[in-house]
Amino acid sequence: MPAGFDPTSSVAEARAWLRTFVPMPVAASRHERLKSCLGALLGLAITEWICRQFLLGFNPWFVAPMGASAVLLFGVPASPLAQPWSIIGGNLVAATVGVACAKFIPDPGLAAGVAVAGAIALMFQLRCVHPPSGAVAVTAVFGGPAVQALGFGFVVIPVAINSALLLLTALAFNNFTRRRYPHRPPEPAAQHDTRDAPPSRRTGFTRADLDAVLAARGEFLDIEEDDLEAILVAAELRAYSRRFGGARCVDIMSRDVISVRPGQMAADAAALLARHRIKALPVLDRQRRLLGILTQSDFFRAYRANSRRVNGTVRDLMTRSVISARTDQPIVELAQGFSDGGLHHVPVLDAERRVVGIVTQSDLVAALLRQGGAAEPPAA
């Protein structure tokens, strides 16, 4: 036995290596899995039926790699590999390279290898990486006399037509089932038309940190950088919630809420804002249910537009779409809305949707400062 050999360590390393073969759990819910199966069924059935009807007598009218494309378009529609340009660009590039290799490289095995390698290189360069396209390239080489007879026509019929029809079905199905497709990163939070990053991203890790780490790894990750950043921010908020405990809106809200009725005069509401030195007035009905909110910004917009509504009632000026909170809602869930979303005040509602309080930026900052101070270790 060689000196320094540790059999226990070697066994542990072997077990750890074998564990890498165990499949990772799939995070998709049952509902999402059902949508994926149904989407793939509809997508392939519709694509094949249309091609068979319009390309009657044309062989081949449908290519097998569309099945692999369907897995991506309907199973993981958020993946960069499943986006519209990926399927269209990737399949067309692979078909073109595959036909060219079949024509100019006599040995089929070598032609297939070169076709896939060339397709990968071009897909990376053109930012349209689509794994099923590798099968398209191989099909162009090993597709038999029918494909060979088509030559570069194979790129258009059936590859381009199959890809376009499958993509159109994916666009319709995914959006009908309320999936974001084409996948877009979350809309940036409301800003002030400046070049500053959102407040929540000025501390902790930054996008520059994320870009630097990804560049250092040098690997292709099957996730959009914007989605990865959003996941990391959500994880930070979750850790923050664990650190600062379970403070709820009911614990920090202002209970003596200055409010107005929709029929009151706008001038009276303006006087209330000035007298109490506040920026917003919830608009309530007789049962104290929330109807809207009247803010300083509502007055500014009306003045700037020289609108007669300034001399009207609260109903004429108020904003009807209001973000509200529950009494038992953790305050950390409001933090990003206040920092990035432009919120200044959030009415707090009870189970009957009656206004029982309001959380302002001042309330939130004070609460976080108190809890942050309590979380600090005592001085030595």
CSV table of C-alpha atoms in Angstrom, one decimal, residues 25-39 74-75 179:
chain,number,residue,atom,x,y,z
A,25,PRO,CA,-35.1,16.9,-7.6
A,26,VAL,CA,-37.3,18.7,-10.1
A,27,ALA,CA,-38.7,21.9,-8.6
A,28,ALA,CA,-41.6,22.2,-11.1
A,29,SER,CA,-45.1,21.9,-9.5
A,30,ARG,CA,-47.6,19.2,-10.6
A,31,HIS,CA,-49.5,22.0,-12.3
A,32,GLU,CA,-46.5,23.1,-14.3
A,33,ARG,CA,-45.7,19.5,-15.2
A,34,LEU,CA,-49.2,19.0,-16.5
A,35,LYS,CA,-49.0,22.1,-18.6
A,36,SER,CA,-45.7,21.0,-20.0
A,37,CYS,CA,-47.1,17.6,-21.1
A,38,LEU,CA,-50.3,19.1,-22.6
A,39,GLY,CA,-48.3,21.8,-24.4
A,74,PHE,CA,-43.1,23.6,-23.2
A,75,GLY,CA,-41.2,22.0,-20.4
A,179,ARG,CA,-46.4,31.8,-18.7
